[in-house]
mmCIF file of C-alpha atoms in Angstrom:
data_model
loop_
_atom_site.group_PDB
_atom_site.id
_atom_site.type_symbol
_atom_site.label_atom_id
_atom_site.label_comp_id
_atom_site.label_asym_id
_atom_site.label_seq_id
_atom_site.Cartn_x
_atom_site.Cartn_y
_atom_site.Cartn_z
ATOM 1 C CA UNK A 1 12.265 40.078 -59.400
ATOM 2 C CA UNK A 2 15.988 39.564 -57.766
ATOM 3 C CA UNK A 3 14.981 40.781 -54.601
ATOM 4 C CA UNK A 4 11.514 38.104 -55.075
ATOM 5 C CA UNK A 5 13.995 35.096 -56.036
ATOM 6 C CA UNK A 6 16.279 35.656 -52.536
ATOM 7 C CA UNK A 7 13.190 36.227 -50.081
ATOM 8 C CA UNK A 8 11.740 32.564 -51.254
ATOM 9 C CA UNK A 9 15.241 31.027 -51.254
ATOM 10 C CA UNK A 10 15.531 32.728 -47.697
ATOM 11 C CA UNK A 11 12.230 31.776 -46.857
ATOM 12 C CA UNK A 12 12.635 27.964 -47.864
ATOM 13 C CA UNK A 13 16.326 27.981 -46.369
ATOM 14 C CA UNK A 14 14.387 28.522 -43.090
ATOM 15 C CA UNK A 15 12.073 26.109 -42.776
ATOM 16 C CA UNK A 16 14.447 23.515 -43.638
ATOM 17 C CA UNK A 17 16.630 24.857 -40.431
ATOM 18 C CA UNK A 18 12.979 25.188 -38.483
ATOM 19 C CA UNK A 19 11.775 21.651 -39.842
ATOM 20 C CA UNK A 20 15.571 20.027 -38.802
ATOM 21 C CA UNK A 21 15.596 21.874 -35.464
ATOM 22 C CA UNK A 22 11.721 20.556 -35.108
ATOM 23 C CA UNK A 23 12.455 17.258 -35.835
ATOM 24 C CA UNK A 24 15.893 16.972 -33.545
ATOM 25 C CA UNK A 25 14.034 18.569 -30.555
ATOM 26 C CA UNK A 26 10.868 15.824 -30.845
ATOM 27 C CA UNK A 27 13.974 13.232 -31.079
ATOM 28 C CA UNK A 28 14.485 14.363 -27.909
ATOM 29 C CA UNK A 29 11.620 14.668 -26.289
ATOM 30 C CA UNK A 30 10.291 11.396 -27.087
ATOM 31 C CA UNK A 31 13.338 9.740 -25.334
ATOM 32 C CA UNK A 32 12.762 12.032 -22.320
ATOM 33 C CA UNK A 33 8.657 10.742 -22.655
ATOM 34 C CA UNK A 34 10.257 6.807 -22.711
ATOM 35 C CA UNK A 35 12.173 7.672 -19.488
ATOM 36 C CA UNK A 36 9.178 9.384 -17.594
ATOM 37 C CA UNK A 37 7.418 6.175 -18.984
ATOM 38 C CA UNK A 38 9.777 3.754 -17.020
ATOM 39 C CA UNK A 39 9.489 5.854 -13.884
ATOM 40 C CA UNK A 40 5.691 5.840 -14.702
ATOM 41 C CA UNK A 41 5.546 1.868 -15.104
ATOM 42 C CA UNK A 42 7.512 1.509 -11.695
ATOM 43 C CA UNK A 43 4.989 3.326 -10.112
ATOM 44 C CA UNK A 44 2.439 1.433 -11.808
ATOM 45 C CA UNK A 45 4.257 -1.681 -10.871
ATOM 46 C CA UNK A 46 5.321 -0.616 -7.308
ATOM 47 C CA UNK A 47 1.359 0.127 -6.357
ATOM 48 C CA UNK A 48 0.139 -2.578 -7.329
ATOM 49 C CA UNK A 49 2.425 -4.553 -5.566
ATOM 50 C CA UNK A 50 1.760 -2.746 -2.543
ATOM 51 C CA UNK A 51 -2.279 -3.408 -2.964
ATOM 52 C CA UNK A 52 -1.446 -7.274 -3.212
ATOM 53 C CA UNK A 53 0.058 -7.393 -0.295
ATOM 54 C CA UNK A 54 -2.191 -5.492 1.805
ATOM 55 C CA UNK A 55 -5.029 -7.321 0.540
ATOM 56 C CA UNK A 56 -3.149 -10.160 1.952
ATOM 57 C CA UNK A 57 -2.971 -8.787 5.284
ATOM 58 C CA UNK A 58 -6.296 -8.064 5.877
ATOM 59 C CA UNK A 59 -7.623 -10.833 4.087
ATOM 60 C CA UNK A 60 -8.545 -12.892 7.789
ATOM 61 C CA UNK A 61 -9.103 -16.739 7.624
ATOM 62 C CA UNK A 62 -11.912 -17.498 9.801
ATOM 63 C CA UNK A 63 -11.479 -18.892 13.267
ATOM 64 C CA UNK A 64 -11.128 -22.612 13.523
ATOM 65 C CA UNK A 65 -14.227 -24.116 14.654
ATOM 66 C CA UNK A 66 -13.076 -25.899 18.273
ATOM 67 C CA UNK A 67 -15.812 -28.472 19.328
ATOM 68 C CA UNK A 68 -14.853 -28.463 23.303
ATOM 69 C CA UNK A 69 -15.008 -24.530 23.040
ATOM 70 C CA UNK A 70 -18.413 -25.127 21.428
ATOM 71 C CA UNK A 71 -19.922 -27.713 23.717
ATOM 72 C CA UNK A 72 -18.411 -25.402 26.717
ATOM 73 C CA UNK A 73 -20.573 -22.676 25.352
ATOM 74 C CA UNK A 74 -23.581 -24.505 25.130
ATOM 75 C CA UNK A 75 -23.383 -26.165 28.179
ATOM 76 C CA UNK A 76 -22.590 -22.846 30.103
ATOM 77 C CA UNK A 77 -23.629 -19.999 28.395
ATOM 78 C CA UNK A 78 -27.060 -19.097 30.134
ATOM 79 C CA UNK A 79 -27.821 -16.144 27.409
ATOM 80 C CA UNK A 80 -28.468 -18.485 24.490
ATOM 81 C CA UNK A 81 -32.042 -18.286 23.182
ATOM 82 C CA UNK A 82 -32.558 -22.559 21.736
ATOM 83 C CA UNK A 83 -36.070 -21.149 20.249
ATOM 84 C CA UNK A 84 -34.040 -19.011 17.861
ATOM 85 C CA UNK A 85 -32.444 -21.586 15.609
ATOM 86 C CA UNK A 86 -30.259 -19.139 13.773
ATOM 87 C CA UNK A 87 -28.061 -17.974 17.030
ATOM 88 C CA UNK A 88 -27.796 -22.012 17.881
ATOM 89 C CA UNK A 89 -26.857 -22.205 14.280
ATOM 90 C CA UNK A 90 -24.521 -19.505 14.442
ATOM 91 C CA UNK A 91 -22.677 -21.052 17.551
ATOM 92 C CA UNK A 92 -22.824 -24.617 15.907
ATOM 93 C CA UNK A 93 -21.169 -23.831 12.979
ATOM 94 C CA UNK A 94 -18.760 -21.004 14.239
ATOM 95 C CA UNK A 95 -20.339 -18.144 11.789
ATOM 96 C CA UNK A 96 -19.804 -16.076 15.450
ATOM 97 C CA UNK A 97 -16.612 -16.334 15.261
ATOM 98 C CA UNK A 98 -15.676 -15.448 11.794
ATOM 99 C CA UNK A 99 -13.396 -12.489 11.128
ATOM 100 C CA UNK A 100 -15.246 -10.501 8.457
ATOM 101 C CA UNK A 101 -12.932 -7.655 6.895
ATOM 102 C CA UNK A 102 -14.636 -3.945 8.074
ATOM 103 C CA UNK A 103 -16.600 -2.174 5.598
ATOM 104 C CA UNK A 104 -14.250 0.809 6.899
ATOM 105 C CA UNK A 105 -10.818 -1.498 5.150
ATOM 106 C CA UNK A 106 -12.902 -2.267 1.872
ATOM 107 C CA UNK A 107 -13.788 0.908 1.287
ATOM 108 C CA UNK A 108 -10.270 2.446 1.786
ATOM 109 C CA UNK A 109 -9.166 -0.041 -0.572
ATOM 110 C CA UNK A 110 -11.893 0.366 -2.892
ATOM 111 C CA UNK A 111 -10.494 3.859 -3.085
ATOM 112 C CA UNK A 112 -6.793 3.191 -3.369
ATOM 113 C CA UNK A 113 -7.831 0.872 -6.194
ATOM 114 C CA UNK A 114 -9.670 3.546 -8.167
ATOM 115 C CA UNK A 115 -6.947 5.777 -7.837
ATOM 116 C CA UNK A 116 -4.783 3.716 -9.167
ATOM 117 C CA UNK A 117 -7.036 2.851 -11.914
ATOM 118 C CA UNK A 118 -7.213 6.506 -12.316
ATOM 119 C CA UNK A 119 -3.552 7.081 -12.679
ATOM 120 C CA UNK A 120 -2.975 4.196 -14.933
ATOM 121 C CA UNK A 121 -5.134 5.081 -17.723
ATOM 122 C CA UNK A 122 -3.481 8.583 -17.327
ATOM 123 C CA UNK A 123 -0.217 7.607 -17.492
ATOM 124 C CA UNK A 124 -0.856 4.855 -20.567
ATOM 125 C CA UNK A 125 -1.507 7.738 -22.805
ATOM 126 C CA UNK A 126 2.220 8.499 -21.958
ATOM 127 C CA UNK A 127 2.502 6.055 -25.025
ATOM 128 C CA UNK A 128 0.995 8.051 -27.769
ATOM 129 C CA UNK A 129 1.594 12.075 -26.832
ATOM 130 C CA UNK A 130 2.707 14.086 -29.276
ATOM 131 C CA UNK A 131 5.335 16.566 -29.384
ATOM 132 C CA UNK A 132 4.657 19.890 -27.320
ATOM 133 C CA UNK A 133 1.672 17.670 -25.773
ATOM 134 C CA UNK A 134 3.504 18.560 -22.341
ATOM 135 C CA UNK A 135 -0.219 18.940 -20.848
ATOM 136 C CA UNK A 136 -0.931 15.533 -21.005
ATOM 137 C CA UNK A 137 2.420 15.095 -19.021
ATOM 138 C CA UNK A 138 1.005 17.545 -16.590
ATOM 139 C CA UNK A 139 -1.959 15.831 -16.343
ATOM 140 C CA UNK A 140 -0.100 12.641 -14.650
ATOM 141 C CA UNK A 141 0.861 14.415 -11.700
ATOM 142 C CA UNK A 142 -2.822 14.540 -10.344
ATOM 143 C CA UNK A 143 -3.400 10.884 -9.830
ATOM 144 C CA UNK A 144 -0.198 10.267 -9.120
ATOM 145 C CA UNK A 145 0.065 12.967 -6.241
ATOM 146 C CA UNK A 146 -3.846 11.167 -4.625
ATOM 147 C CA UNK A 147 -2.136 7.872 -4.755
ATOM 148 C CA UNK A 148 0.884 9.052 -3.463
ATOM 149 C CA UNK A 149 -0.909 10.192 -0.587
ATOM 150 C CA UNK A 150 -2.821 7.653 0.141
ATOM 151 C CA UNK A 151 -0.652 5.125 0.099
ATOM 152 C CA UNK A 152 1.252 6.810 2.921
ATOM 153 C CA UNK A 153 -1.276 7.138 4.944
ATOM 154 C CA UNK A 154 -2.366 3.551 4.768
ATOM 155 C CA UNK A 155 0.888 2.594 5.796
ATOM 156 C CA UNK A 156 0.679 5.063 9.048
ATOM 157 C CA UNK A 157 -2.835 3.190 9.249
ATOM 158 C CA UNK A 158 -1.679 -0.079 9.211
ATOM 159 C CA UNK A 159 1.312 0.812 11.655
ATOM 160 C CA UNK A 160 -0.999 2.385 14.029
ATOM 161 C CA UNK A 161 -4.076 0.379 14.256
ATOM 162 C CA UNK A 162 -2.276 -2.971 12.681
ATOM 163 C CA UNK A 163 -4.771 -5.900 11.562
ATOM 164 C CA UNK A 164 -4.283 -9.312 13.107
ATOM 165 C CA UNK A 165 -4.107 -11.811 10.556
ATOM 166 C CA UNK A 166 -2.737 -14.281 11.937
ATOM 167 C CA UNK A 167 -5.229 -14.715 15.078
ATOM 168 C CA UNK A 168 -6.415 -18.143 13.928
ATOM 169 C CA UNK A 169 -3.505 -19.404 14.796
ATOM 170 C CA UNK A 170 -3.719 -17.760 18.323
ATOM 171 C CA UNK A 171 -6.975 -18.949 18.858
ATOM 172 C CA UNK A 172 -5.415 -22.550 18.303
ATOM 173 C CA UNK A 173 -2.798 -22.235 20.300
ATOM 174 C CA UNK A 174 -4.926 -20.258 22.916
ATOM 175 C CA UNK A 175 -7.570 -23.714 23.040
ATOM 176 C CA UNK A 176 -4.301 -25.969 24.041
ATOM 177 C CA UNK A 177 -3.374 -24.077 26.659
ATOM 178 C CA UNK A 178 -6.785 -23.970 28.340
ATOM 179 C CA UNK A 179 -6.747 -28.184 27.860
ATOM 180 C CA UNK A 180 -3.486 -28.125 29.323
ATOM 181 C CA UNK A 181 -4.299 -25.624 32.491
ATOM 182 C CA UNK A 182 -7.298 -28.238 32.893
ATOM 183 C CA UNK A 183 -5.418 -31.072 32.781
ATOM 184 C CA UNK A 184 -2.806 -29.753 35.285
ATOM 185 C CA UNK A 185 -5.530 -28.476 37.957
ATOM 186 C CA UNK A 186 -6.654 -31.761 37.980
ATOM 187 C CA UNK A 187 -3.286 -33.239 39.121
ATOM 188 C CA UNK A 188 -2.416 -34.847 42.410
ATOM 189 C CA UNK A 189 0.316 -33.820 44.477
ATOM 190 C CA UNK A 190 2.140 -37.313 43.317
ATOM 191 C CA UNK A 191 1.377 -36.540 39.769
ATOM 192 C CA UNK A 192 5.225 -34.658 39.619
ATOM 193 C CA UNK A 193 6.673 -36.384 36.512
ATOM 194 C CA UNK A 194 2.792 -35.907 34.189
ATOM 195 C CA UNK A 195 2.826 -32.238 35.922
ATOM 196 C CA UNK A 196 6.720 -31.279 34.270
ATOM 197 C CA UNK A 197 5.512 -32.805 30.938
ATOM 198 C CA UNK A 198 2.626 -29.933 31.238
ATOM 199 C CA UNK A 199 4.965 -27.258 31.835
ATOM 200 C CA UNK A 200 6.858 -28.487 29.440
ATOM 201 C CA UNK A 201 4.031 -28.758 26.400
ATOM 202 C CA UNK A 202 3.107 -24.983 27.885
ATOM 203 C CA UNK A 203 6.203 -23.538 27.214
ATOM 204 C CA UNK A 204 6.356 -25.060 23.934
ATOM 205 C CA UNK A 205 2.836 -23.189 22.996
ATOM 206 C CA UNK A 206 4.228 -19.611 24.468
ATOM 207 C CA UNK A 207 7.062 -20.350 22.289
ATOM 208 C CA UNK A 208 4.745 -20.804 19.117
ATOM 209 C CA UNK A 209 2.700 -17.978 20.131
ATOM 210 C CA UNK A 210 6.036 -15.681 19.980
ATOM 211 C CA UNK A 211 6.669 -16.842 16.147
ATOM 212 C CA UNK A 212 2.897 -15.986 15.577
ATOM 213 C CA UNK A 213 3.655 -12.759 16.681
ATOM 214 C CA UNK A 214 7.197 -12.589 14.881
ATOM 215 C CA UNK A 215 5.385 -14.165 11.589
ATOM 216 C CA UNK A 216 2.394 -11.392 11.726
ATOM 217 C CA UNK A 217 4.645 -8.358 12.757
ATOM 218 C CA UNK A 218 6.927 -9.237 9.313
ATOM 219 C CA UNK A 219 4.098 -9.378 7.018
ATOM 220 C CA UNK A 220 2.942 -5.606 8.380
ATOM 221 C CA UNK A 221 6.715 -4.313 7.803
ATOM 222 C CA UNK A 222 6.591 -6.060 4.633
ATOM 223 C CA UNK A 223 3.761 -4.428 3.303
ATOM 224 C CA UNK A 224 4.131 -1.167 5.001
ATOM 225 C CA UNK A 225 7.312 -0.922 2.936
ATOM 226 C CA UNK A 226 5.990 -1.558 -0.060
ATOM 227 C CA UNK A 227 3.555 1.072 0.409
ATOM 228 C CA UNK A 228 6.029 3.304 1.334
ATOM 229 C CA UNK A 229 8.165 2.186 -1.611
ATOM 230 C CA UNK A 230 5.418 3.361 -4.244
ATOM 231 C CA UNK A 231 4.735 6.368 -2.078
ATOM 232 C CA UNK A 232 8.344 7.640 -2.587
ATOM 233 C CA UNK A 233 8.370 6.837 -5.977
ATOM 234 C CA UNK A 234 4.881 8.502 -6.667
ATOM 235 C CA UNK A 235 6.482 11.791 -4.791
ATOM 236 C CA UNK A 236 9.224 11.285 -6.742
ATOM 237 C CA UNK A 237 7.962 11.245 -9.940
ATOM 238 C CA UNK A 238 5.133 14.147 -9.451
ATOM 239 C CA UNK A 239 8.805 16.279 -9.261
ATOM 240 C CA UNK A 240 9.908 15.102 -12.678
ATOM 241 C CA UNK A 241 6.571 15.972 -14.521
ATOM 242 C CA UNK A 242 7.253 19.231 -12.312
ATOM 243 C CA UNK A 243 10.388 19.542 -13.859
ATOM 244 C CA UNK A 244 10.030 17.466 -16.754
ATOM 245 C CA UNK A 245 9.887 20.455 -19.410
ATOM 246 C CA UNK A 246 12.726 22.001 -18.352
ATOM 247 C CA UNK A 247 15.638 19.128 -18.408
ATOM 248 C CA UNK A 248 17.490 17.221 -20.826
ATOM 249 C CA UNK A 249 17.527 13.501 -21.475
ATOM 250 C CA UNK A 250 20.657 13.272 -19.259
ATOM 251 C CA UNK A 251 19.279 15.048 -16.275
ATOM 252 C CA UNK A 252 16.201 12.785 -16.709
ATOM 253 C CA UNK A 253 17.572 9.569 -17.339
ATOM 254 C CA UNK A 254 20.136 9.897 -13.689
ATOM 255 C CA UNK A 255 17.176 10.568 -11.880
ATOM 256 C CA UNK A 256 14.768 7.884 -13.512
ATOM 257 C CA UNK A 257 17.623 5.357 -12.467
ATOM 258 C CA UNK A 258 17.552 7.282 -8.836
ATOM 259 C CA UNK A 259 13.719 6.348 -8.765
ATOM 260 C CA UNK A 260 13.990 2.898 -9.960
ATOM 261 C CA UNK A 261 16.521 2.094 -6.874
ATOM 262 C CA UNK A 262 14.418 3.851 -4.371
ATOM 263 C CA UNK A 263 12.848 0.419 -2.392
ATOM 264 C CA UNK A 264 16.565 -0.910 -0.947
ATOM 265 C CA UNK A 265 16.149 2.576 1.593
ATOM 266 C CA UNK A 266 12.915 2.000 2.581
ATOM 267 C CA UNK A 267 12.748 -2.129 3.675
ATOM 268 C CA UNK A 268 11.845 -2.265 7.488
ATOM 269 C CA UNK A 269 12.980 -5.188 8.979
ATOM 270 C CA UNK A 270 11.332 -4.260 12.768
ATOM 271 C CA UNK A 271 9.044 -1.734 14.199
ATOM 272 C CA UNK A 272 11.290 0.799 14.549
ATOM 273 C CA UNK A 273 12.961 1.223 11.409
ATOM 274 C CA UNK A 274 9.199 0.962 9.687
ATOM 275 C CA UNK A 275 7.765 3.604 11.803
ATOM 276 C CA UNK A 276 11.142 5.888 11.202
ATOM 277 C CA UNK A 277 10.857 5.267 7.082
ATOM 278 C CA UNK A 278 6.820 6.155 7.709
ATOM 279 C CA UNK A 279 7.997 9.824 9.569
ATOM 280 C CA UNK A 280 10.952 10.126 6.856
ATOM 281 C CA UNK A 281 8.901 9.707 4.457
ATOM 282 C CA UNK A 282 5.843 12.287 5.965
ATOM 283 C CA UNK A 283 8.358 15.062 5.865
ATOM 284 C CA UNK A 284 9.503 14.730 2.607
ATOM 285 C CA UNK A 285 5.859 14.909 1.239
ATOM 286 C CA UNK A 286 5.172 17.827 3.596
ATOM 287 C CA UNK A 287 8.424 19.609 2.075
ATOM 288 C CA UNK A 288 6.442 20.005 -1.194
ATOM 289 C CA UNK A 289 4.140 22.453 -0.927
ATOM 290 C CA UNK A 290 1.713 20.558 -3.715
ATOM 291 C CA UNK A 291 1.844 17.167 -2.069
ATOM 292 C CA UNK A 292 1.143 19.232 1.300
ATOM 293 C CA UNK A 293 -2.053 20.305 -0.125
ATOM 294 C CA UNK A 294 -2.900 16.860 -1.064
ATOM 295 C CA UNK A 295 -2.693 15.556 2.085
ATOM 296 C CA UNK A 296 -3.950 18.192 4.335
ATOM 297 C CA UNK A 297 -6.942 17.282 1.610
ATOM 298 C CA UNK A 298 -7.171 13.267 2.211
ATOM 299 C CA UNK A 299 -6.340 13.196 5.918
ATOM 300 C CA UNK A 300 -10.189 15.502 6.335
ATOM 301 C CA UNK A 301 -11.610 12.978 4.385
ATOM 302 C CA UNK A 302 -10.315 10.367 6.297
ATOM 303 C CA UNK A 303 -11.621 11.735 9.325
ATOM 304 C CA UNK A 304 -15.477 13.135 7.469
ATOM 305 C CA UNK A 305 -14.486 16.329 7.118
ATOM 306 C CA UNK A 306 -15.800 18.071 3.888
ATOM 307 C CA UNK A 307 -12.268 19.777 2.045
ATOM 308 C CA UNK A 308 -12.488 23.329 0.685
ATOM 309 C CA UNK A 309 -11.225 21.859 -2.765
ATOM 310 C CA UNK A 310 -11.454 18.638 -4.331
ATOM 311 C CA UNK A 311 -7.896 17.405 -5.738
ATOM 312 C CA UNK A 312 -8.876 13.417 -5.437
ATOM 313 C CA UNK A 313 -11.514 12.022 -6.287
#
């Protein structure tokens, strides 16, 4: 009976130690799950900043309707068929000339929105995991790693084969200067002081063409960075839920704050430091073998190729 009464006191004695070492180990764990939550909400944050603004970008106004350009057209265009009243119509009211967005950009962004989507509802269940649950952690890195993709190669899209947003303008500023070279081929030779006042009024326009350009070529490097800011912090935090199981809160928490300051390296303020952040960026994914995989994966889709696996959807 002796040796009965010290096994259950031995017994009990251990669970308290396995219920107190249970309980200070989930202590932990849910503060490292709050910090892989903030890095998960920046990401969250980050992307769909990043879709906002490239939305923007490609979202073209349509051409301004210019009556001369219109009449000019009419009057000279000998390929116009009058008995079909929808091409007349379609000249009249400028529906020609409209920029409408490619099927090809809606559907990429179709696609970076359902990833996102995708990785979202993921990473909300960050908010209710219980302890040991460390697959659900896992099971954050897949969505996070197709969007992290992506959204670098959209960037190296846009930088490559840039839209032109701001073409309306050009096209106004394009219908001046074809008044003006009118107006001064029409000069006489005595006509010195009305011909300078051209000249002048041209060189204004070439001037407002240059901050068209300078206008439209910051609002790509704005938005190419802020892809390239949710990239890095996508690739960044697919190597904490690598890692996440093995590191403290400290470890954690330095490189959660690491993450969270990752956009002031990755601004482009020109062409050239974009398109360097764009190739810094590339290698770092390609260093990690996983990430590789990914985007050996999206780039064949990209160009209609079937992939041997299917890691996105």
């Amino acid at each position: 009976m002796r040796v009965s009464h010290i096994q259950k006191f031995s017994l009990w004695k251990f669970c308290i130690v396995a219920c107190t070492i249970s309980f200070t180990i989930s202590g932990c764990t849910l503060e490292k799950r709050a910090m892989l939550r903030v890095t998960a909400e920046t990401f969250r944050d980050r992307t769909a900043d990043a879709i906002t603004s490239v939305k923007k970008i490609y979202q073209l106004n349509n051409l301004p309707i210019d009556d001369n350009l219109v009449v000019d057209q009419l009057l000279t265009d000998a390929s116009i068929e009058f008995g079909i009243l929808r091409e007349v119509n379609s000249i009249i009211t400028g529906e020609s000339q409209q920029n409408l967005q490619s099927s090809d950009v809606d559907q990429t962004l179709d696609a970076l929105k359902a990833e996102y989507d995708t990785a979202v509802d993921v990473l909300n269940k960050l908010e209710t995991i219980d302890y040991e649950s460390k697959r659900i952690v896992a099971q954050t890195a897949q969505p996070a790693r197709c969007l992290t993709v992506k959204m670098l190669l959209l960037a190296k899209r846009i930088q490559e084969r840039p839209p032109r947003p701001m073409d309306w303008e050009r096209v106004i500023i394009s219908s001046k200067l074809k008044d003006l070279g009118e107006r001064y081929r029409k000069l006489s030779i005595s006509s010195q002081p009305e011909a300078e006042e051209i000249k002048r009024q041209v060189i204004e326009k070439i001037d407002d063409w240059r901050k068209v350009n300078a206008a439209e070529q910051q609002s790509l490097n704005e938005s190419i960075s802020k892809l390239l800011a949710a990239a890095d912090t996508g690739r960044k935090l697919s190597e904490l839920i690598d890692d996440y199981p093995n590191l403290n809160f400290e470890v954690i928490a330095a490189r959660v704050t690491q993450i969270v300051g990752v956009t002031t390296s990755l601004t482009g303020n020109n062409y050239n430091s974009t398109l360097s952040n764009i190739h810094t960026l590339e290698r770092e994914v390609n260093k990690d073998e996983v990430l590789k995989e990914f985007m050996k994966e999206i780039s064949l889709k990209n160009r209609q190729v079937q992939p041997p696996s299917q890691l996105c959807q």
